[in-house]
mmCIF file of C-alpha atoms and ligand atoms in Angstrom:
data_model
loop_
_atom_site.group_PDB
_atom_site.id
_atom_site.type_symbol
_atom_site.label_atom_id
_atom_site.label_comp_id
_atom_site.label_asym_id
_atom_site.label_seq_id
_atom_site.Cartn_x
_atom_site.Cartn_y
_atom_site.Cartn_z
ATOM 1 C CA UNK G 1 0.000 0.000 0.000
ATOM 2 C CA UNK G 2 1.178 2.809 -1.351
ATOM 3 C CA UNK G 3 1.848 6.093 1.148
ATOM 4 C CA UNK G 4 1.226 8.995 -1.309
ATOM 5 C CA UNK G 5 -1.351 11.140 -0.641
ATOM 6 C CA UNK G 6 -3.990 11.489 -3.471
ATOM 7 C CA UNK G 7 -4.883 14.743 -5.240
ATOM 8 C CA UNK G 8 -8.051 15.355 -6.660
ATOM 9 C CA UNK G 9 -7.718 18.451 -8.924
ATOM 10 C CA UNK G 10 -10.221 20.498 -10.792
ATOM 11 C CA UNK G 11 -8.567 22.113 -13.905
ATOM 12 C CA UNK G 12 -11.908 24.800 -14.818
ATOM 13 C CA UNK G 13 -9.986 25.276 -18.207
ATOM 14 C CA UNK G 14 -11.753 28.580 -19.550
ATOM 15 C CA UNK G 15 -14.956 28.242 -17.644
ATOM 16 C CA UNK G 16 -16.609 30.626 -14.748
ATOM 17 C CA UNK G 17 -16.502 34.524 -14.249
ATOM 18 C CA UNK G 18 -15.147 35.590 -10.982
ATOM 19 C CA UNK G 19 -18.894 35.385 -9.528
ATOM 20 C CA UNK G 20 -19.294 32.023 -11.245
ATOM 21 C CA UNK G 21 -16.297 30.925 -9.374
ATOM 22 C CA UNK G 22 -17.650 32.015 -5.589
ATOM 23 C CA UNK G 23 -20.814 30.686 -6.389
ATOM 24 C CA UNK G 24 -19.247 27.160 -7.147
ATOM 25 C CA UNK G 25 -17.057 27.145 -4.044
ATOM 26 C CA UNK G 26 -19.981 28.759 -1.815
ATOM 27 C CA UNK G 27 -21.977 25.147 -2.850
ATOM 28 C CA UNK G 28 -18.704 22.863 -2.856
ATOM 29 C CA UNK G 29 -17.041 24.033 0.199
ATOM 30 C CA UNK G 30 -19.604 22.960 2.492
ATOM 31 C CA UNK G 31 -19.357 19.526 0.703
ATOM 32 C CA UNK G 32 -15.736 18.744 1.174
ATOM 33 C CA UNK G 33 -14.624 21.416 4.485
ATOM 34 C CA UNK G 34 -14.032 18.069 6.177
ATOM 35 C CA UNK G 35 -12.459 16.132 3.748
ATOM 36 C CA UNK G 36 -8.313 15.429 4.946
ATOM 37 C CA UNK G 37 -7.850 12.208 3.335
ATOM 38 C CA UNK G 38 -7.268 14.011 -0.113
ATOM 39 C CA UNK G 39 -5.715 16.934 -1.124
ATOM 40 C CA UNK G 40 -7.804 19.113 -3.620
ATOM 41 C CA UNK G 41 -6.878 21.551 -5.972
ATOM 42 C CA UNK G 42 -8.590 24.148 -7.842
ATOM 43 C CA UNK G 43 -7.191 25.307 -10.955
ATOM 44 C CA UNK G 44 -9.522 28.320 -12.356
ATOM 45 C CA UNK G 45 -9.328 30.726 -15.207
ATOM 46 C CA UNK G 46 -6.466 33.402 -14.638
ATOM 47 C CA UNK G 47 -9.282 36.471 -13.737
ATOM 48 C CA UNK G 48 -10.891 33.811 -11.071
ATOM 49 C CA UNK G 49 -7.719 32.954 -9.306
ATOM 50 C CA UNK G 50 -6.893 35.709 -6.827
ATOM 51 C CA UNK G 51 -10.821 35.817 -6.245
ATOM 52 C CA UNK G 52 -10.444 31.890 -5.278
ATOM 53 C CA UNK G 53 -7.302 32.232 -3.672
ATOM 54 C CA UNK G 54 -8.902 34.456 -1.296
ATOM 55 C CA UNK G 55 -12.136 32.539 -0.718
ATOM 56 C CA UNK G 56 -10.276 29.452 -0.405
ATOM 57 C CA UNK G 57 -8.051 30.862 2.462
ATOM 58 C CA UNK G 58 -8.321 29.160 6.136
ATOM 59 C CA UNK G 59 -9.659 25.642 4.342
ATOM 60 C CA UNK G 60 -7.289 23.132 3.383
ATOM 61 C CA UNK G 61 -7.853 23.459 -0.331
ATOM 62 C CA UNK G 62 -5.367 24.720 -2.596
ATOM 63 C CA UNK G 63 -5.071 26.473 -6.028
ATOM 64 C CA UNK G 64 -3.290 27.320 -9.110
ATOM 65 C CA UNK G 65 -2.967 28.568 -12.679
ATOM 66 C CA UNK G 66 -3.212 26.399 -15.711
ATOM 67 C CA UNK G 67 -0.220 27.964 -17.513
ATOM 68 C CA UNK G 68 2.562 30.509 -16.456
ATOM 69 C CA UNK G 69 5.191 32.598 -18.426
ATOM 70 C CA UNK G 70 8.993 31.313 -16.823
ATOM 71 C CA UNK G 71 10.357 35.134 -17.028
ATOM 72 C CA UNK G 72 9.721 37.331 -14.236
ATOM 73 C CA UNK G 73 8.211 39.859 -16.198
ATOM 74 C CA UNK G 74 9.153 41.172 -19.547
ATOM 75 C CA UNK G 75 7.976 42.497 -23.345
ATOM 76 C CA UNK G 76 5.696 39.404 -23.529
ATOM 77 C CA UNK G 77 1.775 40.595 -23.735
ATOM 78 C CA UNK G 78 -0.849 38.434 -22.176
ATOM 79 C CA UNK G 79 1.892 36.132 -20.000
ATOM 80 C CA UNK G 80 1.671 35.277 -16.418
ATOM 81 C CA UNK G 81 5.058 35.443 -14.568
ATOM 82 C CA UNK G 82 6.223 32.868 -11.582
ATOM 83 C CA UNK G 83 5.931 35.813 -9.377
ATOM 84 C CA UNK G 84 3.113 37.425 -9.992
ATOM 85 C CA UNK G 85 1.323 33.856 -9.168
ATOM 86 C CA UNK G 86 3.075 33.689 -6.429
ATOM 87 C CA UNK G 87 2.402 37.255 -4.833
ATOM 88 C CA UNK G 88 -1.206 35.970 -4.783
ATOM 89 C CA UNK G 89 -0.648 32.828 -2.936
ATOM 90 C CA UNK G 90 -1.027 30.449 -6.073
ATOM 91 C CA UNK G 91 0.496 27.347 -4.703
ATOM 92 C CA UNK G 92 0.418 24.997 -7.871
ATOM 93 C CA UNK G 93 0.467 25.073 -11.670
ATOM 94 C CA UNK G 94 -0.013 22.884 -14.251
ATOM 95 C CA UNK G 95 2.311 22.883 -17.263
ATOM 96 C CA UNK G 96 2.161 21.525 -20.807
ATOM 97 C CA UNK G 97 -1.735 20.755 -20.652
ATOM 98 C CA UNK G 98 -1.894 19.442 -24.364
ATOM 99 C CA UNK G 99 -4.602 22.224 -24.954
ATOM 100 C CA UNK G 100 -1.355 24.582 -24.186
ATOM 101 C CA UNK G 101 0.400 22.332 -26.635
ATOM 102 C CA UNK G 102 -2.593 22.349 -29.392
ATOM 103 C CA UNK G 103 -3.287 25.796 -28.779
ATOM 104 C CA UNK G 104 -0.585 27.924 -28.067
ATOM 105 C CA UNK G 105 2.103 26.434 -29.288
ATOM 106 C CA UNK G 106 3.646 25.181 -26.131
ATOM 107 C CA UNK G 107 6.975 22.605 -26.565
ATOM 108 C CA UNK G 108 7.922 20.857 -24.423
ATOM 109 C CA UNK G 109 11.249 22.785 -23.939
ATOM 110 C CA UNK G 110 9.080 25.335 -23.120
ATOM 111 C CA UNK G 111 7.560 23.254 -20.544
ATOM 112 C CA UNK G 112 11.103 22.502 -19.166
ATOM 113 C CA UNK G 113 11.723 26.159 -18.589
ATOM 114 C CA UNK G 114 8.358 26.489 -16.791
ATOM 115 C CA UNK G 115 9.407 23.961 -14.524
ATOM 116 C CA UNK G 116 12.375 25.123 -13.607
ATOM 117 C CA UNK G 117 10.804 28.614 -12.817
ATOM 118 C CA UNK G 118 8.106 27.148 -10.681
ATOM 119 C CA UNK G 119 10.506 25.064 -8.615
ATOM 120 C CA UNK G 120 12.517 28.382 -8.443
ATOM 121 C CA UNK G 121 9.868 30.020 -6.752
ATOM 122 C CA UNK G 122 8.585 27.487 -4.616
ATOM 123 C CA UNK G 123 5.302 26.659 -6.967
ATOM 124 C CA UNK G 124 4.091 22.759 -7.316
ATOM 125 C CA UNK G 125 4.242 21.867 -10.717
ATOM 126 C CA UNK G 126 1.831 19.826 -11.808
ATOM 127 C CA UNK G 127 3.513 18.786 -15.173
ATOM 128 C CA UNK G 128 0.896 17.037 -18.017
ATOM 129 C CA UNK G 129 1.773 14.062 -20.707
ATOM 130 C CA UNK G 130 -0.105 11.812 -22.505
ATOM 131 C CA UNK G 131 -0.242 10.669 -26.240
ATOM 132 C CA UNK G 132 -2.442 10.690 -29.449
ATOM 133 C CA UNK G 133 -4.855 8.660 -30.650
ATOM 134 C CA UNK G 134 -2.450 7.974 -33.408
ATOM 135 C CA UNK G 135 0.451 7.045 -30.720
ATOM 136 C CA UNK G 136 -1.492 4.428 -29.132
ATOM 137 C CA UNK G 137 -2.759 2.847 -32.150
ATOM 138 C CA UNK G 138 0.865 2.769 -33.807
ATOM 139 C CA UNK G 139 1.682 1.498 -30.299
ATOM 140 C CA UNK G 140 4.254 4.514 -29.365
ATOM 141 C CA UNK G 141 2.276 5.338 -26.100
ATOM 142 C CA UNK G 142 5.830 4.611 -24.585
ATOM 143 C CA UNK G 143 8.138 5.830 -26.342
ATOM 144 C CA UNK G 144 5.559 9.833 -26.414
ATOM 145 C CA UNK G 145 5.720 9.194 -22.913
ATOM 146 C CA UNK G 146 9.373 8.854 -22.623
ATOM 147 C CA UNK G 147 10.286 11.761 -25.352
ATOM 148 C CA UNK G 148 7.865 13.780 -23.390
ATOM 149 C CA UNK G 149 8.943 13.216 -19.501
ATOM 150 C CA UNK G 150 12.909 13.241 -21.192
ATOM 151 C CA UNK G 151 12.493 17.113 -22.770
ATOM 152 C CA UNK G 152 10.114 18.740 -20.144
ATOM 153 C CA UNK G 153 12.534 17.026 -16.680
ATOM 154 C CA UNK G 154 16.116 17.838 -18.213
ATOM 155 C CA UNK G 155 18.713 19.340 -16.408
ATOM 156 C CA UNK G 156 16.126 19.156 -13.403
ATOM 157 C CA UNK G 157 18.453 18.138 -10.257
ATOM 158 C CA UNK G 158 16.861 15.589 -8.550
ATOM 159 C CA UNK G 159 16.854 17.452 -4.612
ATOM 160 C CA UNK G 160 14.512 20.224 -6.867
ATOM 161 C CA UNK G 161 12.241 17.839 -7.849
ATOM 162 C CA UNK G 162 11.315 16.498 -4.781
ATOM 163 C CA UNK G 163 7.370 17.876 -5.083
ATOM 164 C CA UNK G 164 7.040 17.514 -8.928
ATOM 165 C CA UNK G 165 3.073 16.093 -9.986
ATOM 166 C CA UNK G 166 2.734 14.386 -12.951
ATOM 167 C CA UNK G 167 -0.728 13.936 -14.746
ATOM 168 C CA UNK G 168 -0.982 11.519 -17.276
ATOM 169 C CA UNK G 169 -3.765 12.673 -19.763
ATOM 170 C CA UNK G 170 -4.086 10.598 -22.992
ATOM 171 C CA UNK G 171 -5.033 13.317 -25.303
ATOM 172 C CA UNK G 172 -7.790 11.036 -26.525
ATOM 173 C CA UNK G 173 -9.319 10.730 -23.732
ATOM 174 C CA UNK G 174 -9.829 14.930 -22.834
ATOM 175 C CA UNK G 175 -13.249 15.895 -22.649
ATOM 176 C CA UNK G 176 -13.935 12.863 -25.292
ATOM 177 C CA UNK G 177 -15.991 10.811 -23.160
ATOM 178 C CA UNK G 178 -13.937 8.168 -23.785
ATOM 179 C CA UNK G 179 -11.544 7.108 -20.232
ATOM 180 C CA UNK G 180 -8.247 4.942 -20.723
ATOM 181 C CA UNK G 181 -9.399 1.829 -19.057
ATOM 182 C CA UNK G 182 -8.214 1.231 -15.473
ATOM 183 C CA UNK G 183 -5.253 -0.922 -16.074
ATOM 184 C CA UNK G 184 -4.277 0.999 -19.088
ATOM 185 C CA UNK G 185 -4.178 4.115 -17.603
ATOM 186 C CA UNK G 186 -2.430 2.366 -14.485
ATOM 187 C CA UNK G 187 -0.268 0.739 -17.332
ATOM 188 C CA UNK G 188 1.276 4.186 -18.096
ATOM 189 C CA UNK G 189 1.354 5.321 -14.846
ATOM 190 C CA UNK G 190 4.224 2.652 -13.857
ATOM 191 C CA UNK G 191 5.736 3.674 -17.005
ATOM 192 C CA UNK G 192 6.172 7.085 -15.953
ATOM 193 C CA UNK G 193 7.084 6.383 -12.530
ATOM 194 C CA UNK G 194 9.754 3.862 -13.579
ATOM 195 C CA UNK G 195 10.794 6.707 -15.718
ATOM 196 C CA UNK G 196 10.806 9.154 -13.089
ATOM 197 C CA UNK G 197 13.506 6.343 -10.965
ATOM 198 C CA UNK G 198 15.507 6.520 -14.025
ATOM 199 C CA UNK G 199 15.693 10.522 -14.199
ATOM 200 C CA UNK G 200 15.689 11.344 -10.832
ATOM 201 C CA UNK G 201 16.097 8.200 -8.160
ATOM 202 C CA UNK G 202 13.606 5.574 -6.909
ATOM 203 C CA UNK G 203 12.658 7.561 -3.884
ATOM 204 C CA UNK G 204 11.087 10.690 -5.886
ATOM 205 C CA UNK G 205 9.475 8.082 -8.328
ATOM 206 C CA UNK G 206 7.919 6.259 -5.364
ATOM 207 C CA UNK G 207 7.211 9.976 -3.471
ATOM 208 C CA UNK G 208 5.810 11.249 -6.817
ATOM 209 C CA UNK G 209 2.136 11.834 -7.441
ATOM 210 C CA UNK G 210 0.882 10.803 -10.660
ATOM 211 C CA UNK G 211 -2.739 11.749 -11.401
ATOM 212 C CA UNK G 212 -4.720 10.367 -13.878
ATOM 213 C CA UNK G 213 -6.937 12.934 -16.437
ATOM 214 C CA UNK G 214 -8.968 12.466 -19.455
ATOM 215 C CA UNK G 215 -13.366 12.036 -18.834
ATOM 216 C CA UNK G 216 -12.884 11.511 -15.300
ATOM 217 C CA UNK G 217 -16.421 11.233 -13.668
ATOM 218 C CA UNK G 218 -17.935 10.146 -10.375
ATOM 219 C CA UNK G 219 -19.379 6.868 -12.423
ATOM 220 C CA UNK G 220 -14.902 5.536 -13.370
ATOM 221 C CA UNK G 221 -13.149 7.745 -10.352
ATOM 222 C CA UNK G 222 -13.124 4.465 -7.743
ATOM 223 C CA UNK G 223 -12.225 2.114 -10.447
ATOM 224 C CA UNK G 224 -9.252 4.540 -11.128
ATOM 225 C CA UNK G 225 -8.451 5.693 -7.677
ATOM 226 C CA UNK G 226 -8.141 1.681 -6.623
ATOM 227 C CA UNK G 227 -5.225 1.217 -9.096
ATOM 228 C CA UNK G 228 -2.040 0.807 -7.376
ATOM 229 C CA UNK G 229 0.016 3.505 -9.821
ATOM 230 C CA UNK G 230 -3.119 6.017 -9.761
ATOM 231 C CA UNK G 231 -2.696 8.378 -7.399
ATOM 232 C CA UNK G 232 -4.808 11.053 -8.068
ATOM 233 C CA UNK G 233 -7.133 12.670 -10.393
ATOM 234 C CA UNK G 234 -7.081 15.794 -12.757
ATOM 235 C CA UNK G 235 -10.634 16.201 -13.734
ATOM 236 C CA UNK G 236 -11.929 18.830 -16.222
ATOM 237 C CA UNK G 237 -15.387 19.153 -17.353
ATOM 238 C CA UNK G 238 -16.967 16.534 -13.885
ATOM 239 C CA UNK G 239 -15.140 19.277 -11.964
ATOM 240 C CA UNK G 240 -17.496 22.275 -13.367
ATOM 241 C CA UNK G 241 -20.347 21.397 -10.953
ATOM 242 C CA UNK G 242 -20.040 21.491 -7.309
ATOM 243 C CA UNK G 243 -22.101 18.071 -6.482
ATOM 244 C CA UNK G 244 -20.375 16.133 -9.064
ATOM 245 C CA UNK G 245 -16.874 17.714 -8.258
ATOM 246 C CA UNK G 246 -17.622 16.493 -4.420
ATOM 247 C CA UNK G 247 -18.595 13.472 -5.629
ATOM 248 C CA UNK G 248 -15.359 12.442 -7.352
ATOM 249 C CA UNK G 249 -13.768 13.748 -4.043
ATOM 250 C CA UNK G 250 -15.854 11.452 -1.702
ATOM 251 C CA UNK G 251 -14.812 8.261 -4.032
ATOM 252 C CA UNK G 252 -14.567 5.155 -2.242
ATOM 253 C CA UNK G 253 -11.036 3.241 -2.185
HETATM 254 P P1 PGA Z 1 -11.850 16.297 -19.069
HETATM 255 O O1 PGA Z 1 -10.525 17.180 -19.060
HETATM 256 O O2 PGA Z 1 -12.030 15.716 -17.695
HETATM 257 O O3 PGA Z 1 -12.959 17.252 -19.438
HETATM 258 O O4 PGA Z 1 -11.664 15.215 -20.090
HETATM 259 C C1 PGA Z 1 -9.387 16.798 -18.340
HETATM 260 C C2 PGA Z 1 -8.268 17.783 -18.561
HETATM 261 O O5 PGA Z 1 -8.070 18.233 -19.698
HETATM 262 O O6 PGA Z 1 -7.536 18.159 -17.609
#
């Protein structure tokens, strides 16, 4: 039995005003105010943060930003620096989120770079992976996986990577409706951990959390919380509404 903590994180993508945002936690709070066993984090849009941040202050929830700039500040209109997350009390952030990838044209030496800045100023990084369609069904779910973890944790010593998240997130399985089974998703997860001993040492892979994402619902959360690699869960569109959200929190295993 594994000693690793699980995380249940919401990633609200670009959903919910400010108000929206208070109104969610005003109905979820009261849900999960008692809840130790996990820890939960809320990752809202960047005008909802500080608002949550705030709101959120005195429980044991956490939250963070779904992308960050790795400069300090600079020429570079619309970024988010390190600091300016942290000066709010943003604790986490999640990196490479293949919508950053699809979207904005985010590398995965970019990623790198954001990594190193959020371990530079004390931020969690929650850092995503996960393969194509095409990359499972050519049967190069591995090797994605490797190329992926290789680029966005070099030159990472391993005494700074000591709180690193992972979240596995097969890119056909975001907001598809379609989950990686169970053991498949478990599958990867040992890959990536086994990975992790490799880059780092075998006590950060066994430390590390590695979350599972991808059409996580209250109806597949237990059958993925129960696997023995699975040790969390980034959820995006279940984590919209405060009843469901709770639900996946309360999941039995
Ligand atoms: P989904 O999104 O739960 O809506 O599939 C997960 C994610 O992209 O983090």
């Amino acid at each position: 039995m594994s000693t690793r903590k699980k995380i249940i994180a919401g990633n609200w993508k670009m959903y919910k005003t400010p108000r929206e945002s208070l109104e969610f936690l005003n109905a979820f709070l009261p849900k999960v105010h008692d809840h130790e066993r996990d820890e939960i984090i809320i990752f809202p849009t960047a005008t909802s943060l500080a608002f949550v941040i705030d709101r959120l202050r005195g429980t044991h929830l956490h939250a963070g930003a779904q992308t960050m700039h790795w400069l300090n500040e600079g020429p570079y209109t619309g970024q988010t620096s390190p600091n300016m997350l942290t000066s709010i009390g943003a604790t986490h952030v999640l990196l490479g989120h293949s919508e950053r990838r699809l979207y904005a044209n985010e590398t995965y030496e970019h990623v790198n770079l954001k990594i190193k800045a959020a371990i530079a100023h004390d931020l969690i990084p929650v850092l995503c992976l996960g393969e194509q369609l095409v990359d499972r069904q050519g049967g190069f779910t591995r090797d994605i996986i490797m190329a992926q973890m290789g680029a966005a944790l070099s030159n990472i010593p391993a005494e700074n990577a000591t709180q690193i998240v992972i979240a596995y997130e097969p890119v056909w399985a975001i907001g598809t409706g379609s989950t990686a089974s169970p053991e498949i998703a478990n599958e990867v997860h040992s890959i990536i951990r086994t990975q992790l001993e490799w880059v780092f040492n075998a006590e950060i892979a066994n430390n590390a959390r590695i979350l599972y994402g991808g059409s996580v619902k209250p109806e597949n959360s237990a059958a993925l919380l129960t696997q023995p690699d699975i040790d969390g869960l980034l959820v995006g569109g279940a984590s919209l509404d405060p009843a469901c959200f709770a639900k996946i929190v309360h999941t039995k295993y």
